[in-house]
Backbone as ProteinMPNN parsed JSONL, in Angstrom:
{"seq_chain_A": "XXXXXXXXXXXXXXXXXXXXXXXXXXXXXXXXXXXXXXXXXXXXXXXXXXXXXXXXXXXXXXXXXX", "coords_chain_A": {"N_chain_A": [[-9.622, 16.874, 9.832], [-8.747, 13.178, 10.5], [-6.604, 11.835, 12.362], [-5.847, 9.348, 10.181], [-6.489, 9.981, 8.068], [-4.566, 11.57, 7.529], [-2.721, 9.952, 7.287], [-3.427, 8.38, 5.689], [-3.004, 10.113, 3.141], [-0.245, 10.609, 3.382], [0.871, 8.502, 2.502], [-0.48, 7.869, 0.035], [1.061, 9.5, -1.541], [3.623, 8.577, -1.032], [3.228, 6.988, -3.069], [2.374, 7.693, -5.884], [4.917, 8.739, -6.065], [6.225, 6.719, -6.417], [7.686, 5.482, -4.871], [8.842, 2.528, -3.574], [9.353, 1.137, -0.616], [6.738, 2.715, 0.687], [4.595, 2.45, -1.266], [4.355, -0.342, -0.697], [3.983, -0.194, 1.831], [1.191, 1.547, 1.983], [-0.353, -0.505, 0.318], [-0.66, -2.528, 2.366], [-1.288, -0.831, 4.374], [-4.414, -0.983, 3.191], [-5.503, -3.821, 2.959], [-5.312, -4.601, 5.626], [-7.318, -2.925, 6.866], [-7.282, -1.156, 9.338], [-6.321, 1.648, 9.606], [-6.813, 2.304, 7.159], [-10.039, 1.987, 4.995], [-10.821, -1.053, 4.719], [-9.874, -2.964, 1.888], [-9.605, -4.89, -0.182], [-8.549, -5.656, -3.001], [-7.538, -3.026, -4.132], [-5.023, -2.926, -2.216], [-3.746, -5.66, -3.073], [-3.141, -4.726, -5.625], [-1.203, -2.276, -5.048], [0.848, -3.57, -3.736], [1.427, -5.648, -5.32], [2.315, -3.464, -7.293], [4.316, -1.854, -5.721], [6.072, -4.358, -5.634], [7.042, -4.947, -8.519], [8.332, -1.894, -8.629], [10.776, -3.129, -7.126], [10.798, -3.467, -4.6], [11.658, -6.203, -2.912], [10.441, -7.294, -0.165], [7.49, -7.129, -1.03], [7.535, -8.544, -3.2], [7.937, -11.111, -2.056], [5.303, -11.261, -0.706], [3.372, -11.283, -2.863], [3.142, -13.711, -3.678], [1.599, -14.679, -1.41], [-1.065, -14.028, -0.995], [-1.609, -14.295, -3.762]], "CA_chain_A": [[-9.023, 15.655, 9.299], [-8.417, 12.566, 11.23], [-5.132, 10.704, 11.904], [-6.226, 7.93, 9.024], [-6.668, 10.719, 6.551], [-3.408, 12.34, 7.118], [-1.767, 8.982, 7.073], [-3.638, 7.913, 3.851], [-2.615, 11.011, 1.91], [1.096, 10.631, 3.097], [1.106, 6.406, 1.679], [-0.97, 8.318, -1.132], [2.291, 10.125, -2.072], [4.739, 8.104, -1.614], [2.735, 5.426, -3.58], [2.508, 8.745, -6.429], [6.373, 9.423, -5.916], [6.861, 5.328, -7.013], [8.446, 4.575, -3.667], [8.516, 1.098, -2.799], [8.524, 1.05, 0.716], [5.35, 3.63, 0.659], [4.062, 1.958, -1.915], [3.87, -1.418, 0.149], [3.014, 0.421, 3.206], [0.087, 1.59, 1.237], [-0.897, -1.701, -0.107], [-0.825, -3.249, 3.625], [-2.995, -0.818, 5.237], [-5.519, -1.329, 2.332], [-5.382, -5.095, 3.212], [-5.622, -4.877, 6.716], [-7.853, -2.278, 7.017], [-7.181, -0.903, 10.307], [-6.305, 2.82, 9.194], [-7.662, 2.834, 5.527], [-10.905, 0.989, 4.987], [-10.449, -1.972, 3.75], [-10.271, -2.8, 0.495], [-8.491, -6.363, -0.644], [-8.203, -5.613, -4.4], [-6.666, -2.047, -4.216], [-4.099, -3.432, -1.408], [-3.148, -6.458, -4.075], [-3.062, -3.957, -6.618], [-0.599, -1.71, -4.611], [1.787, -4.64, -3.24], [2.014, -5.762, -6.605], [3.166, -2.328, -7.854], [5.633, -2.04, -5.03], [6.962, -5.369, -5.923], [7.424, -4.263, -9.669], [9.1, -0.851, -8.327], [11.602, -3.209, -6.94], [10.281, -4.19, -3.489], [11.625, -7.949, -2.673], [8.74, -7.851, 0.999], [6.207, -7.304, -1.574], [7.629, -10.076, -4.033], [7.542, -12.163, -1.498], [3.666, -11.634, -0.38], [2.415, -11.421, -4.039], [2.661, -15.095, -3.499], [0.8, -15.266, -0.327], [-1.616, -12.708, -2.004], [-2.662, -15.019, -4.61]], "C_chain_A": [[-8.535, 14.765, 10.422], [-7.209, 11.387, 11.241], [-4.982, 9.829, 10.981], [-6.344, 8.852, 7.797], [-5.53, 10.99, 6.192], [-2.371, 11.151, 7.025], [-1.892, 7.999, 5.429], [-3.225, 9.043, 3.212], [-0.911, 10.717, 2.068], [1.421, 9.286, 2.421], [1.055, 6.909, 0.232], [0.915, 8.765, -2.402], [3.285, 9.8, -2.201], [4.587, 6.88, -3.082], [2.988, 6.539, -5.173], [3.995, 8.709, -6.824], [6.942, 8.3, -6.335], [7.927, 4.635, -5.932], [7.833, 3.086, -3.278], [8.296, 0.573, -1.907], [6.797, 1.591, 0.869], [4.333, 3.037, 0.234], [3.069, 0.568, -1.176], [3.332, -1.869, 1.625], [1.254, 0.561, 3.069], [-0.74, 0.34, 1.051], [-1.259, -2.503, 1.171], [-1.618, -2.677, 4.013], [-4.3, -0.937, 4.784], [-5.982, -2.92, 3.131], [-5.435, -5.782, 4.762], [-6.453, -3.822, 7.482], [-8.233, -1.559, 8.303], [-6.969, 0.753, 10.078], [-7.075, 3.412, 8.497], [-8.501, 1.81, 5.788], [-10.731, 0.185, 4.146], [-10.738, -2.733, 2.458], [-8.933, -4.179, -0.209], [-7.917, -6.224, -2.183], [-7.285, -4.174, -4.735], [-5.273, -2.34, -3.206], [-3.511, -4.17, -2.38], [-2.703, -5.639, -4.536], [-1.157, -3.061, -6.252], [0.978, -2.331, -4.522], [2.45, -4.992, -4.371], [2.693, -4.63, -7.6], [4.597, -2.01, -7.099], [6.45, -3.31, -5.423], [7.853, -5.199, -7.452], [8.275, -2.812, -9.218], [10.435, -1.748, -7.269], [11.876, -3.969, -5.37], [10.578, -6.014, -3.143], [10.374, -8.266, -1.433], [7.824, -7.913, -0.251], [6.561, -8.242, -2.719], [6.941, -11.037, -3.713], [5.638, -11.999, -0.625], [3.198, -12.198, -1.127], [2.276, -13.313, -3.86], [1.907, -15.654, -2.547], [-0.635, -14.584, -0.364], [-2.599, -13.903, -2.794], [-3.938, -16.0, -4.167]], "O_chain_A": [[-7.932, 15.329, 11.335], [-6.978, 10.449, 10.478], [-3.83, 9.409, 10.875], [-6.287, 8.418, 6.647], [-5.138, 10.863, 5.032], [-1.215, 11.411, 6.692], [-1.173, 7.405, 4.626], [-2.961, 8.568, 2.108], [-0.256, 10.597, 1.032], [2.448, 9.24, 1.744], [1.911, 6.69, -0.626], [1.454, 8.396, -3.445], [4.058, 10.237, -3.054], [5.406, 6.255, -3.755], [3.99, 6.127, -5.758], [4.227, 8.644, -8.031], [8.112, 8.419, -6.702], [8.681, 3.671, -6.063], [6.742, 2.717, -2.845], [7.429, -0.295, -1.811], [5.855, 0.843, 1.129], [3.29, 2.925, 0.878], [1.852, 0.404, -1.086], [2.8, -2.803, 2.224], [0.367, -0.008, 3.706], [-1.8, 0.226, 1.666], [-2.253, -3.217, 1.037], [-2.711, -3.203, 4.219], [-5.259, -1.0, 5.553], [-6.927, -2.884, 3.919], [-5.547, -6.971, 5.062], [-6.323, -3.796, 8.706], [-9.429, -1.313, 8.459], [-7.928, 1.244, 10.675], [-7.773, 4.411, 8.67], [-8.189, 0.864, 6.511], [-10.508, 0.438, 2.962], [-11.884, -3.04, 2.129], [-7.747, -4.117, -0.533], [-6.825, -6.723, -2.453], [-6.379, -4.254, -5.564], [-4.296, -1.762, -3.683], [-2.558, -3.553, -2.855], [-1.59, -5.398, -4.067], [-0.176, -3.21, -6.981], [1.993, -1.837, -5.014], [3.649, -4.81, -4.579], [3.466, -4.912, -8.516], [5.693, -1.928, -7.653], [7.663, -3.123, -5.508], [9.078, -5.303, -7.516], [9.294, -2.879, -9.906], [11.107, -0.962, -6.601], [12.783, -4.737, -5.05], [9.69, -6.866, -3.172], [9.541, -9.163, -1.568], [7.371, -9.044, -0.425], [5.558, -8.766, -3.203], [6.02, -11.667, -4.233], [5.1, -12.945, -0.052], [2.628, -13.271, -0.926], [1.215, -13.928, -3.966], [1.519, -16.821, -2.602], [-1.297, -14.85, 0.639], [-3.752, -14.275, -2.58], [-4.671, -16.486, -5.028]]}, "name": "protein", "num_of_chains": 1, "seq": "XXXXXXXXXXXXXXXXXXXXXXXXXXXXXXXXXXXXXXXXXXXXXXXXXXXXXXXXXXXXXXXXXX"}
């Protein structure tokens, strides 16, 4: 397993566990695809769940997002 795997399963889990930071950690490296391969619609997807779990950073993207 390579550093990008073990860093996507730990995002995986917090994203799982409904953490908001994690969550919007998650959603960023989707979106900038430097770790995780990138993937613009599961990143949204993510950001926007962190923002709903409470997240004001990912509030404030979902608008830069759209």
């Amino acid at each position: 397993r390579g550093l990008g795997d073990v860093y996507k399963r730990q995002l995986e889990k917090a994203a799982e566990a409904n953490d908001p930071y994690g969550t919007l950690n998650f959603g960023l490296a989707y979106l900038s695809g430097t770790v995780i391969a990138l993937d613009r619609e599961k990143g949204k997807a993510l950001v926007k769940k962190a923002a709903d779990l409470g997240s004001d950073d990912a509030a404030s993207m979902l608008e830069s997002l759209a």
